[in-house]
PDB file of C-alpha atoms in Angstrom:
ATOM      1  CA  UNK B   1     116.156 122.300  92.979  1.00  0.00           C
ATOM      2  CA  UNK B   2     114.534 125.592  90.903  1.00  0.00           C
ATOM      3  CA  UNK B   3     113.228 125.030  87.748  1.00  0.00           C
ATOM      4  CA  UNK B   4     116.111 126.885  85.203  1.00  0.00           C
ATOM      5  CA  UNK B   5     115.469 127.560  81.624  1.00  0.00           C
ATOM      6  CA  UNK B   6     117.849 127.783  78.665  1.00  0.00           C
ATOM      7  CA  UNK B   7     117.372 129.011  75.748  1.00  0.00           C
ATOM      8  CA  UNK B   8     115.866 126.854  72.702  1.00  0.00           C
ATOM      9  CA  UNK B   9     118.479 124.314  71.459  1.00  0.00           C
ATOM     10  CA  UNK B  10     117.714 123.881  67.437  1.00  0.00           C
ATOM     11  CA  UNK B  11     120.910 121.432  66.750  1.00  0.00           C
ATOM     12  CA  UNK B  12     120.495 117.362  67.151  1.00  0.00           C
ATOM     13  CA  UNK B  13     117.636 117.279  65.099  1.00  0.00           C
ATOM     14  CA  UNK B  14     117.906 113.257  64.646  1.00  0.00           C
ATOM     15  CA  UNK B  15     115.782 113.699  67.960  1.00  0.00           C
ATOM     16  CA  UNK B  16     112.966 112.502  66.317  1.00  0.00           C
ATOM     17  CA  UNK B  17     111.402 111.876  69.516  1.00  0.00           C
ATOM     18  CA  UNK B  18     108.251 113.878  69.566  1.00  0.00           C
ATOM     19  CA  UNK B  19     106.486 114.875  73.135  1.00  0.00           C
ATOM     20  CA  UNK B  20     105.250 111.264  73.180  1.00  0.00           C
ATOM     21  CA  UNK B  21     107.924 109.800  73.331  1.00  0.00           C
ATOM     22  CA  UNK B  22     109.381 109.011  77.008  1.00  0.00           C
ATOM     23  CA  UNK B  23     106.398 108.276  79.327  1.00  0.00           C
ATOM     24  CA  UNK B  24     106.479 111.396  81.762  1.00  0.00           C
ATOM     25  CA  UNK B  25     103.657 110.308  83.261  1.00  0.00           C
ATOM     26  CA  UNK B  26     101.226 112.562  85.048  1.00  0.00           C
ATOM     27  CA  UNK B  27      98.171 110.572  86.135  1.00  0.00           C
ATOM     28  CA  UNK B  28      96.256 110.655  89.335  1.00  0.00           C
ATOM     29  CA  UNK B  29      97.232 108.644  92.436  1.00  0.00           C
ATOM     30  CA  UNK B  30      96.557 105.349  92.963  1.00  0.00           C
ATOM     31  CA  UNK B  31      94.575 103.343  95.629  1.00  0.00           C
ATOM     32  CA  UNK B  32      96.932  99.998  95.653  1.00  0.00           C
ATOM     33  CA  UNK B  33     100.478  99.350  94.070  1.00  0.00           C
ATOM     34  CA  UNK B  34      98.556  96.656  92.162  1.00  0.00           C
ATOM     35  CA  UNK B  35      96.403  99.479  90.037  1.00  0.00           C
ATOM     36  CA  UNK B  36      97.187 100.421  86.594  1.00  0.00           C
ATOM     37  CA  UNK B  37      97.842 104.478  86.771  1.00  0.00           C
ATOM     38  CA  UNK B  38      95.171 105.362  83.718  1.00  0.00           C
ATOM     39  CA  UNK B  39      97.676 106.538  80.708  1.00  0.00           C
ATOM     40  CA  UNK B  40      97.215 109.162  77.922  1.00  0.00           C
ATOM     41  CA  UNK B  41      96.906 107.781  74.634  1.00  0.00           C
ATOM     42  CA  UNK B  42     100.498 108.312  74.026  1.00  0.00           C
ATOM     43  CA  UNK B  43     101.266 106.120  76.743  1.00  0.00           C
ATOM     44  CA  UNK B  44     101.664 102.678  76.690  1.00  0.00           C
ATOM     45  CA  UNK B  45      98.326 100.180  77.038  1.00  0.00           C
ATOM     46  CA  UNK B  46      97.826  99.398  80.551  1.00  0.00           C
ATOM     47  CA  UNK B  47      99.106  96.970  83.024  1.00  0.00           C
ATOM     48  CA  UNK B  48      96.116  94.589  82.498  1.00  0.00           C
ATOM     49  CA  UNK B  49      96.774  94.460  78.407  1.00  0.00           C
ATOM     50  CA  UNK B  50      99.998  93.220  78.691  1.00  0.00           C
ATOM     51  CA  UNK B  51     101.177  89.368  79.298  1.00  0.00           C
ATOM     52  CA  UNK B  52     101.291  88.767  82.649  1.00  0.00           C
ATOM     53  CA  UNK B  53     105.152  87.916  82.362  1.00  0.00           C
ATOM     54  CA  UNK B  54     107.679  88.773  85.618  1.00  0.00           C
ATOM     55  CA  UNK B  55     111.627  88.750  84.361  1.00  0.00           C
ATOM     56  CA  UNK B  56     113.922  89.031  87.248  1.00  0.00           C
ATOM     57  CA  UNK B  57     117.172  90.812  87.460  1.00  0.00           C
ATOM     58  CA  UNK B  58     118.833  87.230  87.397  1.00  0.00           C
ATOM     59  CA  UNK B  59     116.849  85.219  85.532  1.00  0.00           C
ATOM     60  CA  UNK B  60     113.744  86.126  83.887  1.00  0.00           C
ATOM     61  CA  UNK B  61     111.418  82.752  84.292  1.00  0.00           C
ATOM     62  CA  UNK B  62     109.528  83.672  80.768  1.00  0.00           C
ATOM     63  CA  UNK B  63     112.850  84.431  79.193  1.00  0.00           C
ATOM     64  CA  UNK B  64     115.637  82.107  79.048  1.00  0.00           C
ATOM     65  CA  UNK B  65     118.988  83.513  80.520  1.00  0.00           C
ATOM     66  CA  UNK B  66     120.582  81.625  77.167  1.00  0.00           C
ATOM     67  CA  UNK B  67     118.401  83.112  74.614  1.00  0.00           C
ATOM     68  CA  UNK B  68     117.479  87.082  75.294  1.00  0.00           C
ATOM     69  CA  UNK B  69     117.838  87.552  71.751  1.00  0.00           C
ATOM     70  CA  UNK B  70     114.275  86.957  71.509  1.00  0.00           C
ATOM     71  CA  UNK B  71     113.247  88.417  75.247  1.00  0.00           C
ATOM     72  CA  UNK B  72     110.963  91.302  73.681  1.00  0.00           C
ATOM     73  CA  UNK B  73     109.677  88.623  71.327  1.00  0.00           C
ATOM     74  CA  UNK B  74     108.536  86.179  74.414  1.00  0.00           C
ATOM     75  CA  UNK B  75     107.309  89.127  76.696  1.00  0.00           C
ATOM     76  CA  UNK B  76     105.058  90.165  73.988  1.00  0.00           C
ATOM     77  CA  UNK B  77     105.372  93.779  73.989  1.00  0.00           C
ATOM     78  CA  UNK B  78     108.577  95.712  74.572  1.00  0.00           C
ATOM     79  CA  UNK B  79     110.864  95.841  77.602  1.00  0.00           C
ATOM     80  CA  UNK B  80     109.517  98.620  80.145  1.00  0.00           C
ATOM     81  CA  UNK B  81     112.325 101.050  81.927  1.00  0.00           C
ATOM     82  CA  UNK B  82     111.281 103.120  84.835  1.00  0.00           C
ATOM     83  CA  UNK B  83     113.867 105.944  85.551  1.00  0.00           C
ATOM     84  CA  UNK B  84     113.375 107.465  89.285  1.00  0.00           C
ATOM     85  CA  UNK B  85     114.997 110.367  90.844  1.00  0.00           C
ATOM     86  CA  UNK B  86     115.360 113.891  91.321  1.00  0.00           C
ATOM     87  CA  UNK B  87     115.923 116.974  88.552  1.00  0.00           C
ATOM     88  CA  UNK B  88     118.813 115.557  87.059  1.00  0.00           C
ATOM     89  CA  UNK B  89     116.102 112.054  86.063  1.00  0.00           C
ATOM     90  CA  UNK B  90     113.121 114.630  85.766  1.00  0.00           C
ATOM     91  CA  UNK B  91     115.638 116.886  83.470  1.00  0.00           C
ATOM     92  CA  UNK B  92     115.231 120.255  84.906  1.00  0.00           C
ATOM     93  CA  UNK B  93     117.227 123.290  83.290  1.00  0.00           C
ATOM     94  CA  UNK B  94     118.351 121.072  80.020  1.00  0.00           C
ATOM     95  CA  UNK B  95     116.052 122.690  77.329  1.00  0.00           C
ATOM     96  CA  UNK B  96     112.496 120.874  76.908  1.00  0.00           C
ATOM     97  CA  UNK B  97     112.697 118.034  79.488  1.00  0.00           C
ATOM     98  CA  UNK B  98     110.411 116.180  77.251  1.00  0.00           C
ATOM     99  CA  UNK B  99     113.000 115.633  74.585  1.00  0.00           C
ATOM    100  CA  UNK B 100     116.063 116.685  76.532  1.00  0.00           C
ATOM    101  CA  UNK B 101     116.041 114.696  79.742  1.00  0.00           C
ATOM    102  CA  UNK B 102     118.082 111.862  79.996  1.00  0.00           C
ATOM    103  CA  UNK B 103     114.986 109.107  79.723  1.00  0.00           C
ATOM    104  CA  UNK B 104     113.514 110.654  76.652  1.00  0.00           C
ATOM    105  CA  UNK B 105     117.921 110.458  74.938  1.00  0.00           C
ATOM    106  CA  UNK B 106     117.697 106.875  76.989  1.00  0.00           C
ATOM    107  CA  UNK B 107     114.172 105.967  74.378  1.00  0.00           C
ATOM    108  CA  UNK B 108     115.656 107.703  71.201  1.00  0.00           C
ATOM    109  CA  UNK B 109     118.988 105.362  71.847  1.00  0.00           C
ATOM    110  CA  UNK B 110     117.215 102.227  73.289  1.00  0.00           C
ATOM    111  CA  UNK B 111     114.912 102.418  70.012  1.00  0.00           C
ATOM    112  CA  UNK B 112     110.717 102.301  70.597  1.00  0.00           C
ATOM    113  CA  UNK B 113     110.681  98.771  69.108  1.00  0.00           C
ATOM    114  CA  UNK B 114     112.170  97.085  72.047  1.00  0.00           C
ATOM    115  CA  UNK B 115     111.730  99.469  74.996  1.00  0.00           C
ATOM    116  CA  UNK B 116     109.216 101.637  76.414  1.00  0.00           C
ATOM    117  CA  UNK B 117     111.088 104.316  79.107  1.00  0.00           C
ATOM    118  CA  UNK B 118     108.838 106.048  81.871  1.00  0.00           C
ATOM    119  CA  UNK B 119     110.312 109.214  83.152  1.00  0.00           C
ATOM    120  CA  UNK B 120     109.672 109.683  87.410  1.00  0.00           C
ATOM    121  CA  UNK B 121     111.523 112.231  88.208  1.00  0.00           C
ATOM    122  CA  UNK B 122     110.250 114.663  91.096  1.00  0.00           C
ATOM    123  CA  UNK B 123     112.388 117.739  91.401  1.00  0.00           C
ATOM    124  CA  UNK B 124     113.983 117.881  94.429  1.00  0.00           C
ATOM    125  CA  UNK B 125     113.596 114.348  96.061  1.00  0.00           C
ATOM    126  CA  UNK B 126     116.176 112.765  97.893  1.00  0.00           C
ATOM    127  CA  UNK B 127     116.954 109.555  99.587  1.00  0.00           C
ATOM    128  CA  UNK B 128     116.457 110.728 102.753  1.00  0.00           C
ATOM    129  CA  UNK B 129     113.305 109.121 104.800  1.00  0.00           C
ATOM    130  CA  UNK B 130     112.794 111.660 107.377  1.00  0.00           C
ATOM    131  CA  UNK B 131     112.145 114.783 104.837  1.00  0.00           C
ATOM    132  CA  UNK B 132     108.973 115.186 103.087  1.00  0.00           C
ATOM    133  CA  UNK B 133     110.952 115.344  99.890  1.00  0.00           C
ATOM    134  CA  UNK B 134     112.057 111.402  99.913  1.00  0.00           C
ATOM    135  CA  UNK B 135     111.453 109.777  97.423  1.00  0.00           C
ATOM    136  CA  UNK B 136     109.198 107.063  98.722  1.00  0.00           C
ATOM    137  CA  UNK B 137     106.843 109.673 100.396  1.00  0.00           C
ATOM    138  CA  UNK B 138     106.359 111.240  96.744  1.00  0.00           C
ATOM    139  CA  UNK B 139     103.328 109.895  93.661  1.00  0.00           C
ATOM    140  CA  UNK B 140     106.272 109.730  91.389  1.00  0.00           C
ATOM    141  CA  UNK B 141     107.668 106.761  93.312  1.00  0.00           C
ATOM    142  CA  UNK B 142     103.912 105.195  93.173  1.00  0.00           C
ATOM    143  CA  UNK B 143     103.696 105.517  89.621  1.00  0.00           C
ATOM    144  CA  UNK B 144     106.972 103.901  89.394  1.00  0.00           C
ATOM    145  CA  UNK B 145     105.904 100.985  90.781  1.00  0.00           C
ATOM    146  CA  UNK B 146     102.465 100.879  89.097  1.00  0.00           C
ATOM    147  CA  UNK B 147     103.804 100.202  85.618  1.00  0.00           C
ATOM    148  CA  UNK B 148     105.511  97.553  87.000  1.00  0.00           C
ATOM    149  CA  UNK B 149     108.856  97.418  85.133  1.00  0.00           C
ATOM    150  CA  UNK B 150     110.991  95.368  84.072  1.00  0.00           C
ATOM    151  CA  UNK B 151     114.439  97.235  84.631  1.00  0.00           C
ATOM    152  CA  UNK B 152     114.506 100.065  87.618  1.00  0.00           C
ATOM    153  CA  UNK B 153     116.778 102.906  86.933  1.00  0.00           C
ATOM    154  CA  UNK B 154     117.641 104.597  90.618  1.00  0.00           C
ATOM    155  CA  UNK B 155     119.560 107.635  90.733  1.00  0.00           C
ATOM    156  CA  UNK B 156     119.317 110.046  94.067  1.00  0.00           C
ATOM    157  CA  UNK B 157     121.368 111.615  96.262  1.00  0.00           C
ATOM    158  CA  UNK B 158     122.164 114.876  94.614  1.00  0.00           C
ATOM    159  CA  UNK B 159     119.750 116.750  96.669  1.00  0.00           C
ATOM    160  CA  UNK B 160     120.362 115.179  99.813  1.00  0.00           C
ATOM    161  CA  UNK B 161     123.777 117.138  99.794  1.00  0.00           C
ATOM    162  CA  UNK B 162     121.666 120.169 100.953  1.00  0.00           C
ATOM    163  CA  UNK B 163     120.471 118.213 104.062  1.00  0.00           C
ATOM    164  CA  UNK B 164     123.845 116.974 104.909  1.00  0.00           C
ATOM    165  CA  UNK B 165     124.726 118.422 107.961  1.00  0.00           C
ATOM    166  CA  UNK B 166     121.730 116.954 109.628  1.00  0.00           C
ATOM    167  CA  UNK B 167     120.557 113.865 107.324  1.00  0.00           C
ATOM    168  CA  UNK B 168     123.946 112.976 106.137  1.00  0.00           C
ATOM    169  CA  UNK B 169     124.507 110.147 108.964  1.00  0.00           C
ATOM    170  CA  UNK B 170     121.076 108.584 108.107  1.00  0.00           C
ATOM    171  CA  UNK B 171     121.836 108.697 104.000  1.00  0.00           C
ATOM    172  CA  UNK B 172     123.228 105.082 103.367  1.00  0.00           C
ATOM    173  CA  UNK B 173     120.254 103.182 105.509  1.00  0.00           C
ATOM    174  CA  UNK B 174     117.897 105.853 103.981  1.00  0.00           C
ATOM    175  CA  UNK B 175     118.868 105.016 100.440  1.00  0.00           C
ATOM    176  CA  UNK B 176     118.732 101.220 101.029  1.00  0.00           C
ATOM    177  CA  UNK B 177     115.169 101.728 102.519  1.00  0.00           C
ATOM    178  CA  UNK B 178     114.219 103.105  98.703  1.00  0.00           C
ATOM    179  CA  UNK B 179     115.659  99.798  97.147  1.00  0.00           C
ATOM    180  CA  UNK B 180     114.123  97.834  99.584  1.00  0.00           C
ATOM    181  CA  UNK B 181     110.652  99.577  98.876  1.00  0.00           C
ATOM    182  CA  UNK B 182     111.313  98.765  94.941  1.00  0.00           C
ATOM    183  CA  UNK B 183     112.012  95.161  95.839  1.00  0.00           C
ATOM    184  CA  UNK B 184     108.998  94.695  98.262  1.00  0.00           C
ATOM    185  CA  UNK B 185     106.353  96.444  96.125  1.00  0.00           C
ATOM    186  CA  UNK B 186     107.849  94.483  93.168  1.00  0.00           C
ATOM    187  CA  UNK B 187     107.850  91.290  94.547  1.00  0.00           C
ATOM    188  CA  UNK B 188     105.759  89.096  92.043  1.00  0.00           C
ATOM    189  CA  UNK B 189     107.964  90.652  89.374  1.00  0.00           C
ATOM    190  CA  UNK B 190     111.426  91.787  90.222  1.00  0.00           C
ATOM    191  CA  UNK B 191     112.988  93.796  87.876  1.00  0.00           C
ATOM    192  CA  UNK B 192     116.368  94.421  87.164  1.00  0.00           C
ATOM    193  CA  UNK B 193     117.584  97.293  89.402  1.00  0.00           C
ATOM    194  CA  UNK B 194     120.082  99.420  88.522  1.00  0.00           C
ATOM    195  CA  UNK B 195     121.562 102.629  90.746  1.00  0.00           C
ATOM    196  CA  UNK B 196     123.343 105.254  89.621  1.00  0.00           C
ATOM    197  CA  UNK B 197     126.404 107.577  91.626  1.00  0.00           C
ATOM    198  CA  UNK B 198     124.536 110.936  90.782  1.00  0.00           C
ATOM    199  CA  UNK B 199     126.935 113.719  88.606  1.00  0.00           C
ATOM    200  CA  UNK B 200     129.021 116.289  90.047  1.00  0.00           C
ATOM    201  CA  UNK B 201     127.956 119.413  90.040  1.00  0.00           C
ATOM    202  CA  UNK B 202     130.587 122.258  87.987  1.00  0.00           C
ATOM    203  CA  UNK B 203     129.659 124.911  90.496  1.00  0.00           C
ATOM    204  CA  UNK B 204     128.462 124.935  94.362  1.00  0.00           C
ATOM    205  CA  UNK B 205     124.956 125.727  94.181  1.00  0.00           C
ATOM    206  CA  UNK B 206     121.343 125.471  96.363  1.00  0.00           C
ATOM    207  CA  UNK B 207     123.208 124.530  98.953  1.00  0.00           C
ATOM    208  CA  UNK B 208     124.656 121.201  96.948  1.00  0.00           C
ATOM    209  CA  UNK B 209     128.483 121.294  96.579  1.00  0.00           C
ATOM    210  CA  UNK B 210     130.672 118.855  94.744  1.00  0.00           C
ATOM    211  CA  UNK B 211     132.891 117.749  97.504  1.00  0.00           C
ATOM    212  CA  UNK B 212     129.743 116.342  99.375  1.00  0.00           C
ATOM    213  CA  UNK B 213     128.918 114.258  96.272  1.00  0.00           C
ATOM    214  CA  UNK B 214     132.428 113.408  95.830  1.00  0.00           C
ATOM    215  CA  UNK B 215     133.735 112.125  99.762  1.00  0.00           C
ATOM    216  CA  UNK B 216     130.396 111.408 101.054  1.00  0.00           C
ATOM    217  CA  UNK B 217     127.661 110.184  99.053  1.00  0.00           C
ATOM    218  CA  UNK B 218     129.547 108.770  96.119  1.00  0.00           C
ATOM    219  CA  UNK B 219     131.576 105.833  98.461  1.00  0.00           C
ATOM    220  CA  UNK B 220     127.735 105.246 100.153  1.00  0.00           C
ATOM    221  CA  UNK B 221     125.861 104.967  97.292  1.00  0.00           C
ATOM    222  CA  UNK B 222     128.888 102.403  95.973  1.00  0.00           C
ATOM    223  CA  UNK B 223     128.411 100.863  99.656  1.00  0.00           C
ATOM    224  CA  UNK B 224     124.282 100.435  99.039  1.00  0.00           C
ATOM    225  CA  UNK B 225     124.410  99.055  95.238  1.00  0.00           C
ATOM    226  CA  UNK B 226     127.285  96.221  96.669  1.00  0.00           C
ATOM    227  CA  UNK B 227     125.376  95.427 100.202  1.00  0.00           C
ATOM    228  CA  UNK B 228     122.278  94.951  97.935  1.00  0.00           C
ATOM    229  CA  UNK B 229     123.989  92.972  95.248  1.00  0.00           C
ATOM    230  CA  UNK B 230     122.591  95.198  92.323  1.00  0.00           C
ATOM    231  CA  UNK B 231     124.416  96.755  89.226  1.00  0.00           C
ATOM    232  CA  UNK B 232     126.012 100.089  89.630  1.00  0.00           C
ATOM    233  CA  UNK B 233     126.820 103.094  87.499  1.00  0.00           C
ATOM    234  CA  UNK B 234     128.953 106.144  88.168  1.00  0.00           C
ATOM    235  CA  UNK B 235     128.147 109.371  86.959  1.00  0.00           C
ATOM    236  CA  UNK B 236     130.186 110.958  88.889  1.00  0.00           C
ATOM    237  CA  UNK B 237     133.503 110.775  86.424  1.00  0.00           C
ATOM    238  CA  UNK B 238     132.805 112.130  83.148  1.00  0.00           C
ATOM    239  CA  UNK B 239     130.154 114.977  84.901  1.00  0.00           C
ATOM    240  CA  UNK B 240     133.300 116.240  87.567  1.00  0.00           C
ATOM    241  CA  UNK B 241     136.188 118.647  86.726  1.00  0.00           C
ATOM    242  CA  UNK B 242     136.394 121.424  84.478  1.00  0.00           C
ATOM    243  CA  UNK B 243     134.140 120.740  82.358  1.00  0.00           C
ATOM    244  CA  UNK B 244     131.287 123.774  82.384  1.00  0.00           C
ATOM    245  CA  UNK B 245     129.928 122.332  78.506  1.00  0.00           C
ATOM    246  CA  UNK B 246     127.999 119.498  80.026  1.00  0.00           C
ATOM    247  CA  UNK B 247     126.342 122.463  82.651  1.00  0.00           C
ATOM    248  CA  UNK B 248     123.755 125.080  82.307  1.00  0.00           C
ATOM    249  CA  UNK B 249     124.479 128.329  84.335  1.00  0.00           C
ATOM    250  CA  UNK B 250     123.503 127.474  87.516  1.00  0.00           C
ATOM    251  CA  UNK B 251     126.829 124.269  87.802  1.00  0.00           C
ATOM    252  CA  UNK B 252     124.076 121.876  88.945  1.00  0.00           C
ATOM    253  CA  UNK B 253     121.543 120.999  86.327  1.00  0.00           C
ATOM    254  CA  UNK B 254     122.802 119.480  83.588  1.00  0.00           C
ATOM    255  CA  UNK B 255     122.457 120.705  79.389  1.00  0.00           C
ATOM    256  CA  UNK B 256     121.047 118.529  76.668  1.00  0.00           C
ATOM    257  CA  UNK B 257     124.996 117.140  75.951  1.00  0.00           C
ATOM    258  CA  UNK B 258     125.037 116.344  80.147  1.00  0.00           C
ATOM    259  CA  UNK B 259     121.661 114.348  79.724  1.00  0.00           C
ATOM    260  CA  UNK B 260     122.961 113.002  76.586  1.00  0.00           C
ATOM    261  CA  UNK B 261     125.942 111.445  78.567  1.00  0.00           C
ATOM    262  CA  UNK B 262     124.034 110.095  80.984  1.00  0.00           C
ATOM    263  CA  UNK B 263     121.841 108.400  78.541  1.00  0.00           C
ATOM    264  CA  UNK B 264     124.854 106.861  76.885  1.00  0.00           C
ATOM    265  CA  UNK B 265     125.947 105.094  80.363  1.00  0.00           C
ATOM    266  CA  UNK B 266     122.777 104.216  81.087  1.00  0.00           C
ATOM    267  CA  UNK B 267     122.463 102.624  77.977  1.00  0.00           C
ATOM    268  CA  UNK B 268     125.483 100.764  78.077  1.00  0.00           C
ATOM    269  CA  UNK B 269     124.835  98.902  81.470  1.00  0.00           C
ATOM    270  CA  UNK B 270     121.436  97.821  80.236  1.00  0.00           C
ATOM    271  CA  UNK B 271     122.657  96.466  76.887  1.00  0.00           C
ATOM    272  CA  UNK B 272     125.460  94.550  78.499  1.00  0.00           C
ATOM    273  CA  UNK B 273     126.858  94.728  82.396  1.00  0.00           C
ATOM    274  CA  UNK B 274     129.094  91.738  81.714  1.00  0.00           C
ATOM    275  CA  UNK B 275     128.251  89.100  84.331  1.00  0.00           C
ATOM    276  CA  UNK B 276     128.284  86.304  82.628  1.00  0.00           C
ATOM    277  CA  UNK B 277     123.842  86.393  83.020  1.00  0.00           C
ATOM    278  CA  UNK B 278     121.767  87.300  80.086  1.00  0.00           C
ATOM    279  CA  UNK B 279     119.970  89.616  81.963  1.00  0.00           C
ATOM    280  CA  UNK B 280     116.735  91.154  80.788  1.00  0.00           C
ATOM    281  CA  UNK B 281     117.207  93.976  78.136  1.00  0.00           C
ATOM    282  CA  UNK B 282     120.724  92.245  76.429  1.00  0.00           C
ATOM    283  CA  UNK B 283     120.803  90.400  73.851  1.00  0.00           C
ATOM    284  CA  UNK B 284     123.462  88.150  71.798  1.00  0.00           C
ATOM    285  CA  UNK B 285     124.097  91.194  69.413  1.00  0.00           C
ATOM    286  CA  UNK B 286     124.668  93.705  72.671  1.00  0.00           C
ATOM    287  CA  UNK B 287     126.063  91.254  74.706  1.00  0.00           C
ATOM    288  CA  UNK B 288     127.893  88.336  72.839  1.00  0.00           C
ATOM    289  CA  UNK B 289     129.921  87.648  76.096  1.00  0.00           C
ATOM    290  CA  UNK B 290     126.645  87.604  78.689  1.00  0.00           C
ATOM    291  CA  UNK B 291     124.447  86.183  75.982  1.00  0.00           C
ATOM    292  CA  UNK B 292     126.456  83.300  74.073  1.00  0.00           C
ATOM    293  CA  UNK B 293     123.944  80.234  73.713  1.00  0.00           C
ATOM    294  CA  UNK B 294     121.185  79.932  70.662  1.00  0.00           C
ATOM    295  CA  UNK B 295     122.424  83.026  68.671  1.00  0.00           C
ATOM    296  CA  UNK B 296     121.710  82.753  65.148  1.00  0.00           C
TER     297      UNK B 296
END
């Protein structure tokens, strides 16, 4: 999707977010999915200064299921959040995507104490395995697995609505191929994965229209995140309709008050999915009915 500009929002300042403070990371390639990608000093220390501690979506072996109050506490350094997908993760079009995008609003709300978010967005990536724009084929995807997160936040499909016509019937195997990537690269250390039903789009645009997001890939995506047993948002809802305040002018990229929205859900399924696990990133204050045992 082009890059779109907007002119310079000046409102929200309790942004106090600073261009260091979501990860967009931009570091050469890597030999091995085992390699630290070498980080600017605003970045967080590397792979091999960190405890060597692997939480699972389930049940985190260094943190008990019971007692995630004290998770960040027991990992030793705060919970790390890689966000991959397209323009809409990368946050194209919404003002400066370094304090804009939806992972830099994720860090502000999340707090810097407990989390660290990575932005690895790649404009114009799909799920689709047989363009050179997939995901998988891209360094963004790399990096993603280099940092080696704790909680995965998936979100593609918008841009595979240009390719429907002839990569549409290959979209729901494509997509699961992407988790199953995650999961096989991340194998030592699972993380929590979480996927996202990508926005609707207020007006048809680069060949992406909302009635492909709505009928096709919407029910697929829903069909990938239950086959694969993993947590699932939907953007889709509060993004659809009339609403043209969430939208810059081109009715696919999304505004600063669009990213913030998606932040917010985002935010809410980490701090609490309500499945009766105390997954990694809730706590007994987030999540009194997930996390019940040994809060103070």
């Amino acid at each position: 999707i082009p890059d779109r500009k907007t002119p310079k929002t000046t409102n929200k300042d309790q942004f106090k977010l600073g261009r260091e403070s979501v990860r967009d990371v931009r570091f050469p390639p890597t030999k091995s999915p085992t390699r630290s990608p070498t980080e600017s000093p605003s970045m967080s220390p590397s792979r091999s200064e960190l405890p060597s501690v692997s939480p699972t979506r389930t049940e985190p072996p260094s943190v008990s299921p019971t007692d995630n109050k004290n998770a960040v506490q027991q990992l030793g350094r705060p919970i790390k959040v890689a966000c991959a997908g397209g323009s809409l993760t990368r946050g194209e079009a919404g003002g400066n995507p370094r304090v804009f995008s939806y992972p830099n609003q994720l860090q502000f709300f999340l707090g810097e104490e407990d989390f660290k978010i990575y932005n690895f967005g790649r404009t114009g990536a799909t799920a689709a395995r047989y363009l050179e724009q997939s995901y998988v084929k891209q360094i963004q995807f790399q990096w993603s697995i280099d940092v080696q997160p704790d909680i995965y936040l998936l979100m593609l499909g918008t841009n595979d609505a240009k390719y429907w016509s002839s990569q549409g019937r290959n979209f729901q195997e494509s997509l699961k191929q992407v988790v199953n990537a995650v999961q096989n690269n991340l194998r030592e250390s699972p993380p929590r994965i979480i996927m996202a039903i990508p926005p609707g789009v207020y007006r048809d645009n680069f060949g992406i229209t909302n009635n492909i997001i709505r009928n096709e890939i919407r029910p697929q995506v829903q069909e990938v995140a239950g086959r694969k047993n993993i947590e699932l948002v939907n953007m889709y809802p509060p993004t659809s309709g009339n609403n043209p305040n969430l939208f810059v002018s081109d009715g696919v990229h999304l505004n600063k008050d669009g990213y913030e929205v998606l932040a917010q859900i985002w935010k809410r399924q980490i701090e609490c999915n309500n499945n009766g696990i105390c997954d990694i990133g809730e706590n007994c204050g987030s999540c009194p009915g997930d996390c019940f045992l040994n809060c103070s």
